[in-house]
């Protein structure tokens, strides 16, 4: 009967592996798309470049000098916000006067104020005819004569006229183009009429130097109305324009735009150029492009004198280009090519996931649990195939991600010695790779590459495997522990474990705190290996797993306890691949380093343990013969 069960399991393993081999073209497609999209761009806002021209005397810089220096350093693109009355006032193009200001001006003469009852502001007439036309064509206005001077009265019933977009500075855009730079237009969500006017202005440009738009503020144009978002996104996309998605900035409506435009999205990272953290910011920029599929770097100038700010910017841009890996080239950032993921390919991966879950449950629990697990996963798979709702796919992938590290460390261990430990280590790695391929095969496509959709349940992947292996290690002793008398040192131990657990969970995700020493070690590892292997994998998880295998050969109880930190390595490599916006080749290389280094460090752990165990044993025997 046991031989029959073994034979059946071998058949299941064979079928699952065959199904995964059939599904590999999907991952190959993603690898190719990521590898071929190797152009990145650096962007500076025009208003900050223009601010460089405000100093006088020896620090005076012309706009032409600033653009020329930045282009020579390697700047690719300049972004433009729509002009507003406030912006024109900052540029000293106009002066804005309130109704009270006008009253004050005429207080000491006999001139009668024009009878204008509505709420609004007065602005001086710009000297440049271009700005005169811009204001007259885009804002309701009345010419008013005050103190023999013509001013414009601009109605402002809502009190927002100062910040209302009135169009883009075409003269400045042409100047930027003359220096061989591309430009990006920023769009800010406003009223329907203003939004429509700005969209029309963007569409009229039809310029080869304009390929993408970037939204300002916390939402996209048209938000919160999905139909308006879709309508304008389609118009812009049909005109050949793509959209920037700002990393760590959840702009409302961006997902709607992404879906409407088949994920014509470019990931953008924003950072400030700071002399105090210059090298850190250079590393941050190169790492964003290399490790997170960022293809646009939006830079903000350092505060200071114009000459110092320009010098800092040109130095920074040059240094980023110098330190950027040779795979990447500066140029026009483009969205990723379409990753084709057919429904039948997803069905193949789902079937392999059902078999994988059944095998894991049979190995860890029993045959009956294995059958129930297969039925449950089969139902989740069917629900997805019938409804196409992503949530079912995400639930399925989460379950695979959680059980994979558990399956890897608890898979049957029948061999001992150097050869046996090596075989078991490779078996655990192979099981992890199978689980990773299933998760990647399910959550594949441009929606994940652009981080518009993500793997759900990262914290569970960190917590559940450790809890499960802990229960496994203490199984059979739980009732004894619960019945035992609680002592003060027990409470102290629980508090220590809770503190370690809190720190461990806090280290997950992007917001975890990291010490200066660890940052230095990370930097050195990255310099040595191109991508940094994770310390919790090759210094903690994998070595402790190998040590557990060794200890189990003569003391199963203590070996099981050592498996608890040992599972960290396997859950961590799964976690690496669930960050789906990270290039596949980066995650693969990082994991390869961790597996190899973890194997070496693991044997060092065993050697140290052997000598330490013998030394302590001799001391104990000598003292208590």
Coordinates of C-alpha atoms in Angstrom, one line a residue:
X1 CA 0.0 0.0 0.0
X2 CA 2.8 2.4 0.9
X3 CA 4.5 1.5 -2.4
X4 CA 1.3 2.4 -4.2
X5 CA 1.0 5.7 -2.4
X6 CA 4.6 6.5 -3.3
X7 CA 4.0 5.6 -6.9
X8 CA 0.9 7.9 -7.0
X9 CA 2.9 10.8 -5.5
X10 CA 5.6 10.4 -8.1
X11 CA 3.0 10.6 -10.8
X12 CA 1.6 13.7 -9.3
X13 CA 5.1 15.2 -9.1
X14 CA 5.8 14.3 -12.7
X15 CA 2.5 15.8 -13.9
X16 CA 3.0 19.0 -11.9
X17 CA 6.6 19.5 -13.2
X18 CA 5.4 18.9 -16.8
X19 CA 2.6 21.5 -16.4
X20 CA 5.1 24.1 -15.0
X21 CA 7.5 23.5 -18.0
X22 CA 4.5 24.1 -20.3
X23 CA 3.9 27.4 -18.5
X24 CA 7.5 28.7 -18.7
X25 CA 7.0 30.7 -21.9
X26 CA 4.9 33.2 -19.9
X27 CA 7.8 33.9 -17.5
X28 CA 10.2 34.0 -20.4
X29 CA 8.1 36.7 -22.0
X30 CA 8.2 38.8 -18.9
X31 CA 12.0 38.3 -18.6
X32 CA 12.5 39.5 -22.2
X33 CA 10.1 42.5 -21.8
X34 CA 12.0 43.7 -18.7
X35 CA 15.4 43.1 -20.2
X36 CA 14.7 45.0 -23.4
X37 CA 13.1 48.1 -21.7
X38 CA 16.4 49.6 -20.7
X39 CA 16.0 53.3 -21.3
X40 CA 15.6 55.7 -18.4
X41 CA 15.3 59.5 -18.3
X42 CA 16.0 62.3 -15.9
X43 CA 13.5 65.1 -15.6
X44 CA 13.7 68.6 -14.0
X45 CA 10.8 71.0 -13.6
X46 CA 11.0 74.2 -15.7
X47 CA 9.9 76.4 -12.9
X48 CA 12.9 75.3 -10.8
X49 CA 15.3 75.8 -13.7
X50 CA 13.8 79.3 -14.2
X51 CA 14.3 80.1 -10.6
X52 CA 18.1 79.8 -11.2
X53 CA 17.9 83.0 -13.2
X54 CA 16.6 85.2 -10.3
X55 CA 19.9 85.9 -8.7
X56 CA 21.8 89.1 -9.7
X57 CA 25.4 90.1 -9.8
X58 CA 28.2 87.5 -10.0
X59 CA 25.7 84.6 -9.4
X60 CA 23.5 85.7 -12.3
X61 CA 22.6 82.8 -14.7
X62 CA 20.6 83.1 -17.9
X63 CA 18.0 80.5 -18.8
X64 CA 20.1 79.6 -21.9
X65 CA 23.2 79.0 -19.7
X66 CA 21.2 76.8 -17.3
X67 CA 19.6 74.7 -20.1
X68 CA 22.9 74.3 -21.9
X69 CA 24.7 73.1 -18.8
X70 CA 22.0 70.7 -17.8
X71 CA 21.8 69.2 -21.3
X72 CA 25.5 68.8 -21.4
X73 CA 25.4 67.0 -18.0
X74 CA 22.9 64.5 -19.3
X75 CA 19.4 65.9 -18.6
X76 CA 16.8 64.4 -20.9
X77 CA 13.5 66.1 -20.2
X78 CA 12.0 69.2 -18.7
X79 CA 8.5 69.2 -17.1
X80 CA 6.0 72.1 -17.5
X81 CA 3.2 73.0 -15.1
X82 CA 0.4 75.0 -16.7
X83 CA 0.8 78.7 -16.1
X84 CA -1.4 80.3 -13.4
X85 CA -1.8 83.9 -12.3
X86 CA 0.2 83.1 -9.2
X87 CA 3.0 81.6 -11.3
X88 CA 3.0 84.6 -13.6
X89 CA 3.2 86.9 -10.6
X90 CA 6.2 84.9 -9.2
X91 CA 7.9 85.4 -12.6
X92 CA 7.2 89.1 -12.3
X93 CA 5.1 89.0 -15.5
X94 CA 2.1 90.5 -13.8
X95 CA 1.1 92.0 -10.4
X96 CA -2.2 90.8 -8.8
X97 CA -4.2 93.3 -6.9
X98 CA -7.2 92.7 -4.7
X99 CA -10.3 94.9 -4.7
X100 CA -9.0 96.4 -1.4
X101 CA -5.7 97.1 -3.0
X102 CA -7.5 99.1 -5.7
X103 CA -9.4 101.1 -3.1
X104 CA -6.2 101.9 -1.3
X105 CA -4.6 103.2 -4.5
X106 CA -7.5 105.6 -5.2
X107 CA -7.9 106.7 -1.6
X108 CA -6.2 110.1 -2.0
X109 CA -7.5 111.2 -5.4
X110 CA -10.9 112.0 -6.7
X111 CA -11.0 109.2 -9.2
X112 CA -14.2 107.1 -9.1
X113 CA -13.7 103.4 -9.0
X114 CA -15.5 101.4 -11.7
X115 CA -18.7 99.9 -10.4
X116 CA -17.8 96.1 -10.4
X117 CA -19.9 94.3 -7.8
X118 CA -18.8 90.8 -8.5
X119 CA -15.9 89.1 -6.6
X120 CA -12.6 89.1 -8.4
X121 CA -9.0 90.3 -8.7
X122 CA -7.2 92.9 -10.8
X123 CA -4.0 92.2 -12.7
X124 CA -1.6 94.5 -14.5
X125 CA -1.3 94.1 -18.2
X126 CA 1.8 92.0 -19.1
X127 CA 4.5 93.8 -21.3
X128 CA 4.9 90.7 -23.4
X129 CA 2.2 90.3 -26.0
X130 CA 2.4 86.5 -25.7
X131 CA 1.2 86.6 -22.0
X132 CA -1.4 89.2 -22.9
X133 CA -3.0 86.8 -25.4
X134 CA -2.7 83.9 -23.0
X135 CA -4.7 85.8 -20.3
X136 CA -7.2 87.3 -22.7
X137 CA -7.9 84.0 -24.5
X138 CA -8.2 81.8 -21.3
X139 CA -9.8 84.0 -18.7
X140 CA -13.0 86.0 -18.5
X141 CA -11.8 89.6 -18.2
X142 CA -12.8 93.3 -18.3
X143 CA -10.5 96.1 -19.1
X144 CA -10.5 98.8 -16.4
X145 CA -8.8 102.1 -16.2
X146 CA -7.4 103.1 -12.8
X147 CA -5.1 106.1 -12.3
X148 CA -4.8 106.4 -16.1
X149 CA -3.5 102.8 -16.2
X150 CA -5.3 99.9 -17.9
X151 CA -5.7 96.7 -15.7
X152 CA -7.7 93.6 -16.2
X153 CA -10.5 92.6 -13.9
X154 CA -10.7 88.8 -13.6
X155 CA -13.9 87.5 -12.0
X156 CA -13.2 85.0 -9.1
X157 CA -16.5 83.8 -7.7
X158 CA -15.0 80.7 -6.1
X159 CA -11.8 82.2 -4.8
X160 CA -9.5 79.9 -6.9
X161 CA -8.7 82.0 -9.9
X162 CA -5.1 82.5 -8.8
X163 CA -4.4 78.8 -9.1
X164 CA -6.6 78.0 -12.2
X165 CA -4.5 76.8 -15.1
X166 CA -4.5 79.1 -18.1
X167 CA -2.2 77.2 -20.5
X168 CA 1.4 76.1 -21.1
X169 CA 4.3 78.5 -21.8
X170 CA 4.8 77.8 -25.5
X171 CA 7.8 80.1 -25.8
X172 CA 9.6 78.3 -23.0
X173 CA 8.7 74.9 -24.4
X174 CA 10.1 75.9 -27.8
X175 CA 13.3 77.1 -26.1
X176 CA 13.7 73.7 -24.3
X177 CA 13.2 71.9 -27.6
X178 CA 15.8 74.1 -29.2
X179 CA 18.4 72.7 -26.7
X180 CA 17.5 69.1 -27.8
X181 CA 15.5 68.3 -24.7
X182 CA 12.2 66.5 -24.5
X183 CA 9.4 67.9 -22.4
X184 CA 6.6 66.6 -20.2
X185 CA 3.3 68.3 -19.5
X186 CA 1.8 68.1 -16.0
X187 CA -1.9 68.0 -15.6
X188 CA -3.7 69.0 -12.4
X189 CA -7.3 68.0 -11.7
X190 CA -9.7 70.9 -11.7
X191 CA -13.2 71.7 -12.9
X192 CA -14.7 69.9 -15.9
X193 CA -14.3 73.0 -18.2
X194 CA -10.7 73.7 -17.1
X195 CA -9.8 70.0 -17.5
X196 CA -11.3 69.9 -21.0
X197 CA -9.5 73.0 -22.0
X198 CA -6.1 71.7 -20.8
X199 CA -6.7 68.3 -22.4
X200 CA -7.5 70.1 -25.7
X201 CA -4.3 72.2 -25.4
X202 CA -2.2 69.1 -24.9
X203 CA -3.8 67.3 -27.8
X204 CA -3.2 70.3 -30.1
X205 CA 0.5 70.2 -29.5
X206 CA 1.0 66.9 -31.4
X207 CA 4.8 67.2 -30.8
X208 CA 7.4 64.4 -31.2
X209 CA 9.2 65.8 -28.2
X210 CA 6.1 65.1 -26.0
X211 CA 5.4 61.4 -25.4
X212 CA 4.0 61.3 -21.8
X213 CA 2.0 63.3 -19.3
X214 CA 2.5 63.5 -15.5
X215 CA -0.3 64.3 -13.1
X216 CA 0.1 66.8 -10.3
X217 CA -1.5 66.5 -6.9
X218 CA -3.2 63.6 -5.2
X219 CA -5.5 62.6 -8.0
X220 CA -5.6 62.3 -11.8
X221 CA -7.5 64.6 -14.1
X222 CA -11.2 63.8 -14.1
X223 CA -11.2 62.2 -10.6
X224 CA -13.4 61.2 -8.8
X225 CA -15.6 60.5 -11.9
X226 CA -14.5 57.2 -13.6
X227 CA -16.2 58.1 -16.9
X228 CA -14.3 61.4 -17.2
X229 CA -11.1 59.7 -16.3
X230 CA -11.6 57.0 -18.9
X231 CA -12.7 59.5 -21.6
X232 CA -9.6 61.8 -21.2
X233 CA -7.2 58.9 -20.7
X234 CA -8.4 57.4 -23.9
X235 CA -8.0 60.7 -25.8
X236 CA -4.5 61.2 -24.6
X237 CA -3.5 57.6 -25.2
X238 CA -5.0 57.6 -28.7
X239 CA -2.7 60.6 -29.4
X240 CA 0.3 58.4 -28.5
X241 CA 0.8 59.6 -25.0
X242 CA 1.8 57.5 -22.0
X243 CA 1.4 58.2 -18.3
X244 CA 3.8 58.5 -15.4
X245 CA 3.0 56.7 -12.2
X246 CA 4.8 58.3 -9.2
X247 CA 6.3 55.7 -6.9
X248 CA 5.0 55.8 -3.3
X249 CA 2.3 58.2 -4.3
X250 CA -1.1 56.7 -4.6
X251 CA -2.8 59.1 -7.0
X252 CA -6.5 58.5 -7.1
X253 CA -7.7 57.3 -10.4
X254 CA -4.4 56.0 -11.7
X255 CA -5.5 52.4 -11.7
X256 CA -8.5 53.5 -13.9
X257 CA -6.2 55.1 -16.3
X258 CA -3.9 52.1 -16.4
X259 CA -6.7 49.7 -17.2
X260 CA -8.2 52.0 -19.8
X261 CA -4.8 52.3 -21.6
X262 CA -3.6 48.7 -21.3
X263 CA -1.1 49.8 -18.7
X264 CA 0.7 52.4 -20.9
X265 CA 2.5 53.4 -17.6
X266 CA 6.0 54.5 -16.9
X267 CA 7.2 54.2 -13.3
X268 CA 8.7 57.4 -11.9
X269 CA 10.7 58.0 -8.8
X270 CA 11.0 61.6 -7.3
X271 CA 14.0 62.7 -5.3
X272 CA 15.7 65.9 -4.1
X273 CA 19.3 66.7 -5.0
X274 CA 20.9 67.3 -1.6
X275 CA 24.6 68.1 -1.2
X276 CA 24.6 66.5 2.3
X277 CA 23.5 63.2 1.0
X278 CA 24.9 63.4 -2.5
X279 CA 26.3 59.9 -2.8
X280 CA 23.3 58.3 -1.0
X281 CA 21.0 60.0 -3.5
X282 CA 23.1 58.8 -6.5
X283 CA 22.8 55.2 -5.1
X284 CA 19.1 55.7 -4.6
X285 CA 18.6 56.7 -8.2
X286 CA 20.7 53.9 -9.8
X287 CA 19.0 51.3 -7.5
X288 CA 15.5 52.5 -8.4
X289 CA 16.2 52.0 -12.1
X290 CA 18.1 48.8 -11.6
X291 CA 16.0 47.0 -9.0
X292 CA 12.5 48.5 -9.2
X293 CA 11.7 49.0 -12.9
X294 CA 11.8 52.8 -12.5
X295 CA 12.3 54.4 -15.9
X296 CA 12.0 58.1 -15.0
X297 CA 13.8 60.0 -12.3
X298 CA 12.1 63.3 -11.4
X299 CA 14.7 65.6 -9.8
X300 CA 14.3 68.7 -7.6
X301 CA 17.1 71.2 -7.3
X302 CA 19.0 71.8 -4.1
X303 CA 18.3 75.0 -2.2
X304 CA 21.0 77.6 -2.3
X305 CA 22.5 80.2 -4.6
X306 CA 21.8 79.7 -8.3
X307 CA 25.4 78.8 -9.2
X308 CA 25.6 76.3 -6.4
X309 CA 22.3 74.7 -7.3
X310 CA 23.2 74.4 -11.0
X311 CA 26.6 73.0 -10.1
X312 CA 25.1 70.5 -7.8
X313 CA 22.5 69.4 -10.4
X314 CA 24.9 69.0 -13.2
X315 CA 27.3 67.1 -11.0
X316 CA 24.5 64.8 -9.8
X317 CA 23.1 64.1 -13.3
X318 CA 26.6 63.3 -14.6
X319 CA 27.3 61.0 -11.6
X320 CA 24.1 59.1 -12.0
X321 CA 24.9 58.5 -15.7
X322 CA 28.4 57.4 -14.7
X323 CA 27.3 54.9 -12.0
X324 CA 24.2 53.6 -13.8
X325 CA 24.8 49.9 -14.8
X326 CA 25.9 49.5 -18.4
X327 CA 22.6 47.6 -19.2
X328 CA 20.7 50.9 -19.0
X329 CA 21.0 53.9 -21.4
X330 CA 19.8 57.4 -21.0
X331 CA 17.0 58.4 -23.3
X332 CA 13.2 58.6 -23.7
X333 CA 11.5 56.4 -21.2
X334 CA 8.8 54.2 -22.6
X335 CA 6.1 51.9 -21.2
X336 CA 6.9 48.1 -21.1
X337 CA 5.8 46.1 -24.1
X338 CA 2.7 44.0 -23.6
X339 CA 3.2 40.7 -21.7
X340 CA 0.8 38.3 -23.3
X341 CA -0.8 36.0 -20.6
X342 CA -3.4 33.7 -22.1
X343 CA -6.2 32.2 -20.0
X344 CA -5.2 28.6 -20.9
X345 CA -1.7 29.3 -19.6
X346 CA -3.1 30.5 -16.3
X347 CA -5.3 27.4 -16.1
X348 CA -2.2 25.2 -16.5
X349 CA -0.5 27.0 -13.6
X350 CA -3.6 26.8 -11.5
X351 CA -3.8 23.0 -12.0
X352 CA -0.1 22.7 -11.1
X353 CA -0.9 24.8 -7.9
X354 CA -3.7 22.4 -7.0
X355 CA -1.4 19.4 -7.3
X356 CA 1.4 21.2 -5.4
X357 CA -1.0 22.0 -2.5
X358 CA -2.2 18.4 -2.3
X359 CA 1.3 17.1 -2.2
X360 CA 2.3 19.6 0.5
X361 CA -0.8 18.7 2.6
X362 CA -0.2 15.0 2.2
X363 CA 3.5 15.4 3.2
X364 CA 2.9 17.6 6.2
X365 CA -0.5 16.3 7.4
X366 CA -2.1 13.2 5.8
X367 CA -3.9 11.9 2.7
X368 CA -7.3 13.1 3.7
X369 CA -6.2 16.7 4.4
X370 CA -4.4 16.5 1.0
X371 CA -7.6 15.7 -0.8
X372 CA -9.5 18.5 1.0
X373 CA -6.8 21.0 0.2
X374 CA -6.9 20.0 -3.5
X375 CA -10.7 20.4 -3.5
X376 CA -10.5 23.8 -1.9
X377 CA -7.8 25.1 -4.2
X378 CA -9.7 23.6 -7.2
X379 CA -12.8 25.6 -6.3
X380 CA -10.7 28.8 -6.0
X381 CA -9.3 28.1 -9.4
X382 CA -12.7 27.4 -10.9
X383 CA -14.1 30.6 -9.5
X384 CA -11.3 32.6 -11.1
X385 CA -11.7 30.9 -14.5
X386 CA -15.5 31.5 -14.4
X387 CA -15.4 35.1 -13.2
X388 CA -11.9 36.4 -14.2
X389 CA -11.9 38.3 -10.8
X390 CA -8.3 39.0 -9.8
X391 CA -9.0 38.5 -6.1
X392 CA -9.4 34.7 -6.6
X393 CA -6.0 34.6 -8.3
X394 CA -4.5 36.6 -5.5
X395 CA -5.9 34.3 -2.8
X396 CA -4.7 31.2 -4.7
X397 CA -1.2 32.8 -5.0
X398 CA -1.1 33.8 -1.3
X399 CA -1.9 30.2 -0.2
X400 CA 0.9 28.8 -2.5
X401 CA 3.3 31.5 -1.1
X402 CA 2.5 30.6 2.5
X403 CA 2.7 26.8 2.2
X404 CA 5.8 26.7 0.0
X405 CA 8.4 27.5 2.8
X406 CA 6.6 25.1 5.2
X407 CA 6.6 22.3 2.6
X408 CA 10.3 23.1 1.9
X409 CA 11.5 22.7 5.4
X410 CA 9.2 19.9 6.5
X411 CA 9.7 17.7 3.4
X412 CA 10.8 14.1 4.4
X413 CA 14.4 13.9 5.8
X414 CA 15.8 10.4 5.6
X415 CA 19.5 11.0 4.9
X416 CA 22.3 12.2 7.1
X417 CA 26.0 13.1 6.7
X418 CA 27.4 15.7 4.3
X419 CA 25.8 14.1 1.2
X420 CA 22.4 13.8 2.9
X421 CA 22.3 17.4 4.2
X422 CA 23.3 18.6 0.7
X423 CA 20.5 16.6 -0.9
X424 CA 17.9 17.8 1.6
X425 CA 19.1 21.4 1.1
X426 CA 18.7 21.1 -2.7
X427 CA 15.3 19.4 -2.2
X428 CA 14.1 22.3 -0.1
X429 CA 15.4 24.8 -2.7
X430 CA 13.7 22.9 -5.5
X431 CA 10.3 22.9 -3.7
X432 CA 10.7 26.7 -3.1
X433 CA 11.5 27.2 -6.8
X434 CA 8.3 25.3 -7.8
X435 CA 6.2 27.4 -5.5
X436 CA 7.8 30.6 -6.8
X437 CA 7.2 29.6 -10.4
X438 CA 3.5 29.0 -9.6
X439 CA 3.1 32.4 -7.9
X440 CA 4.9 34.2 -10.8
X441 CA 2.9 32.3 -13.4
X442 CA -0.4 33.4 -11.8
X443 CA 0.5 37.0 -11.1
X444 CA 2.1 37.8 -14.5
X445 CA 1.4 40.7 -16.7
X446 CA 1.9 44.5 -17.1
X447 CA -0.5 45.3 -14.3
X448 CA 1.9 43.7 -11.8
X449 CA 5.1 44.9 -13.6
X450 CA 3.8 48.5 -13.2
X451 CA 2.7 47.9 -9.6
X452 CA -0.9 48.8 -10.5
X453 CA -1.8 45.4 -9.0
X454 CA 0.2 43.7 -6.3
X455 CA 0.7 40.4 -4.4
X456 CA -1.6 40.6 -1.4
X457 CA -0.6 39.2 2.0
X458 CA 3.1 39.9 2.4
X459 CA 2.8 39.9 6.2
X460 CA 1.2 36.5 6.2
X461 CA 4.1 35.0 4.2
X462 CA 6.4 36.3 6.9
X463 CA 4.3 35.1 9.9
X464 CA 2.3 31.9 9.1
X465 CA 5.3 29.7 8.1
X466 CA 7.2 30.6 11.4
X467 CA 4.1 30.0 13.5
X468 CA 3.4 26.7 11.7
X469 CA 7.0 25.4 12.2
X470 CA 6.9 26.6 15.8
X471 CA 3.8 24.5 16.5
X472 CA 5.4 21.6 14.6
X473 CA 8.5 21.8 16.8
X474 CA 6.5 22.0 20.1
X475 CA 3.8 19.5 19.0
X476 CA 3.2 16.9 21.7
X477 CA 4.5 19.2 24.4
X478 CA 1.9 22.0 24.1
X479 CA -0.4 20.5 26.8
X480 CA 2.6 20.0 29.1
X481 CA 3.7 23.6 28.6
X482 CA 0.1 24.9 29.2
X483 CA -0.3 23.0 32.4
X484 CA 3.1 23.9 33.8
X485 CA 3.4 26.6 36.5
X486 CA 4.2 30.0 35.2
X487 CA 7.4 31.5 36.6
X488 CA 8.9 35.0 36.2
X489 CA 11.5 33.9 33.7
X490 CA 8.7 32.5 31.6
X491 CA 7.1 35.9 31.4
X492 CA 10.5 37.5 30.6
X493 CA 11.1 35.0 27.9
X494 CA 7.6 35.7 26.4
X495 CA 8.3 39.4 26.4
X496 CA 11.6 38.9 24.7
X497 CA 10.0 36.7 22.0
X498 CA 7.2 39.3 21.5
X499 CA 9.8 42.1 21.1
X500 CA 11.8 40.1 18.6
X501 CA 8.6 39.2 16.7
X502 CA 7.5 42.8 16.7
X503 CA 10.9 43.9 15.4
X504 CA 10.9 41.1 12.8
X505 CA 7.4 42.0 11.5
X506 CA 8.3 45.7 11.5
X507 CA 11.3 45.0 9.3
X508 CA 9.0 43.7 6.5
X509 CA 7.9 46.0 3.7
X510 CA 9.4 49.4 2.7
X511 CA 9.1 51.2 6.0
X512 CA 11.2 49.0 8.3
X513 CA 14.0 50.8 10.2
X514 CA 17.6 49.9 9.3
X515 CA 20.7 50.8 11.4
X516 CA 23.7 52.7 9.9
X517 CA 25.9 49.6 10.3
X518 CA 23.5 47.5 8.4
X519 CA 23.2 50.1 5.6
X520 CA 27.0 50.1 5.3
X521 CA 27.0 46.3 5.1
X522 CA 24.2 46.3 2.5
X523 CA 26.1 48.8 0.4
X524 CA 29.3 46.8 0.4
X525 CA 27.4 43.6 -0.5
X526 CA 25.7 45.5 -3.4
X527 CA 29.0 46.7 -4.7
X528 CA 30.5 43.2 -4.6
X529 CA 27.5 41.3 -6.1
X530 CA 25.7 43.9 -8.3
X531 CA 22.5 43.1 -6.3
X532 CA 22.6 42.5 -2.5
X533 CA 21.7 39.0 -1.3
X534 CA 19.5 39.2 1.8
X535 CA 21.3 38.8 5.1
X536 CA 18.3 37.0 6.7
X537 CA 18.6 34.4 4.0
X538 CA 22.3 33.6 3.8
X539 CA 23.3 34.5 7.4
X540 CA 20.2 33.2 9.3
X541 CA 17.6 31.2 7.4
X542 CA 19.6 28.8 5.3
X543 CA 22.5 28.2 7.7
X544 CA 20.0 27.4 10.6
X545 CA 18.1 25.0 8.3
X546 CA 21.3 23.1 7.5
X547 CA 22.3 23.1 11.2
X548 CA 18.8 21.7 12.0
X549 CA 19.3 18.9 9.5
X550 CA 22.6 18.0 11.2
X551 CA 21.3 18.2 14.7
X552 CA 18.2 16.0 13.8
X553 CA 20.6 13.2 12.9
X554 CA 21.2 12.7 16.7
X555 CA 18.6 14.8 18.5
X556 CA 15.3 15.2 16.6
X557 CA 13.7 17.4 19.4
X558 CA 16.4 20.1 19.3
X559 CA 16.7 19.8 15.5
X560 CA 13.0 20.7 15.2
X561 CA 13.5 23.8 17.4
X562 CA 16.4 25.0 15.1
X563 CA 14.0 24.6 12.1
X564 CA 12.1 27.6 13.4
X565 CA 14.7 30.2 12.3
X566 CA 15.6 27.9 9.5
X567 CA 12.2 28.6 7.7
X568 CA 13.1 32.3 7.5
X569 CA 15.4 31.7 4.5
X570 CA 12.7 30.0 2.5
X571 CA 9.9 32.4 3.3
X572 CA 12.2 35.3 2.5
X573 CA 13.1 34.1 -1.1
X574 CA 9.4 33.6 -1.7
X575 CA 8.9 37.2 -0.5
X576 CA 11.6 38.4 -2.9
X577 CA 9.6 37.1 -5.9
X578 CA 6.3 38.4 -4.6
X579 CA 7.6 42.0 -5.1
X580 CA 6.4 41.7 -8.7
X581 CA 7.6 45.2 -9.8
X582 CA 11.2 44.0 -9.2
X583 CA 12.8 42.7 -12.4
X584 CA 12.8 38.9 -12.6
X585 CA 16.5 38.7 -13.3
X586 CA 17.3 40.8 -10.3
X587 CA 15.2 38.5 -7.9
X588 CA 16.8 35.4 -9.5
X589 CA 20.3 36.7 -9.1
X590 CA 19.7 37.8 -5.5
X591 CA 18.2 34.4 -4.6
X592 CA 21.0 32.5 -6.3
X593 CA 23.6 34.4 -4.2
X594 CA 21.6 33.7 -1.0
X595 CA 21.3 30.0 -1.8
X596 CA 25.0 29.6 -2.5
X597 CA 26.3 31.8 0.3
X598 CA 23.7 30.2 2.7
X599 CA 25.0 26.7 1.9
X600 CA 28.6 27.8 2.6
X601 CA 27.7 29.6 5.8
X602 CA 25.5 26.6 6.8
X603 CA 28.4 24.3 6.7
X604 CA 30.5 26.7 8.8
X605 CA 27.6 26.7 11.3
X606 CA 27.8 22.9 11.4
X607 CA 31.6 22.9 11.9
X608 CA 31.4 25.5 14.7
X609 CA 28.6 23.6 16.3
X610 CA 30.6 20.3 16.2
X611 CA 33.6 21.8 17.8
X612 CA 31.5 23.7 20.3
X613 CA 29.4 20.7 21.2
X614 CA 32.5 18.5 21.7
X615 CA 34.2 21.1 23.8
X616 CA 31.2 21.7 26.1
X617 CA 30.6 17.9 26.4
X618 CA 34.3 17.4 27.6
X619 CA 33.9 20.2 30.1
X620 CA 30.7 18.8 31.4
X621 CA 32.1 15.3 31.8
X622 CA 35.3 16.7 33.4
X623 CA 33.2 18.6 36.0
X624 CA 30.5 16.1 36.6
X625 CA 32.1 12.7 35.8

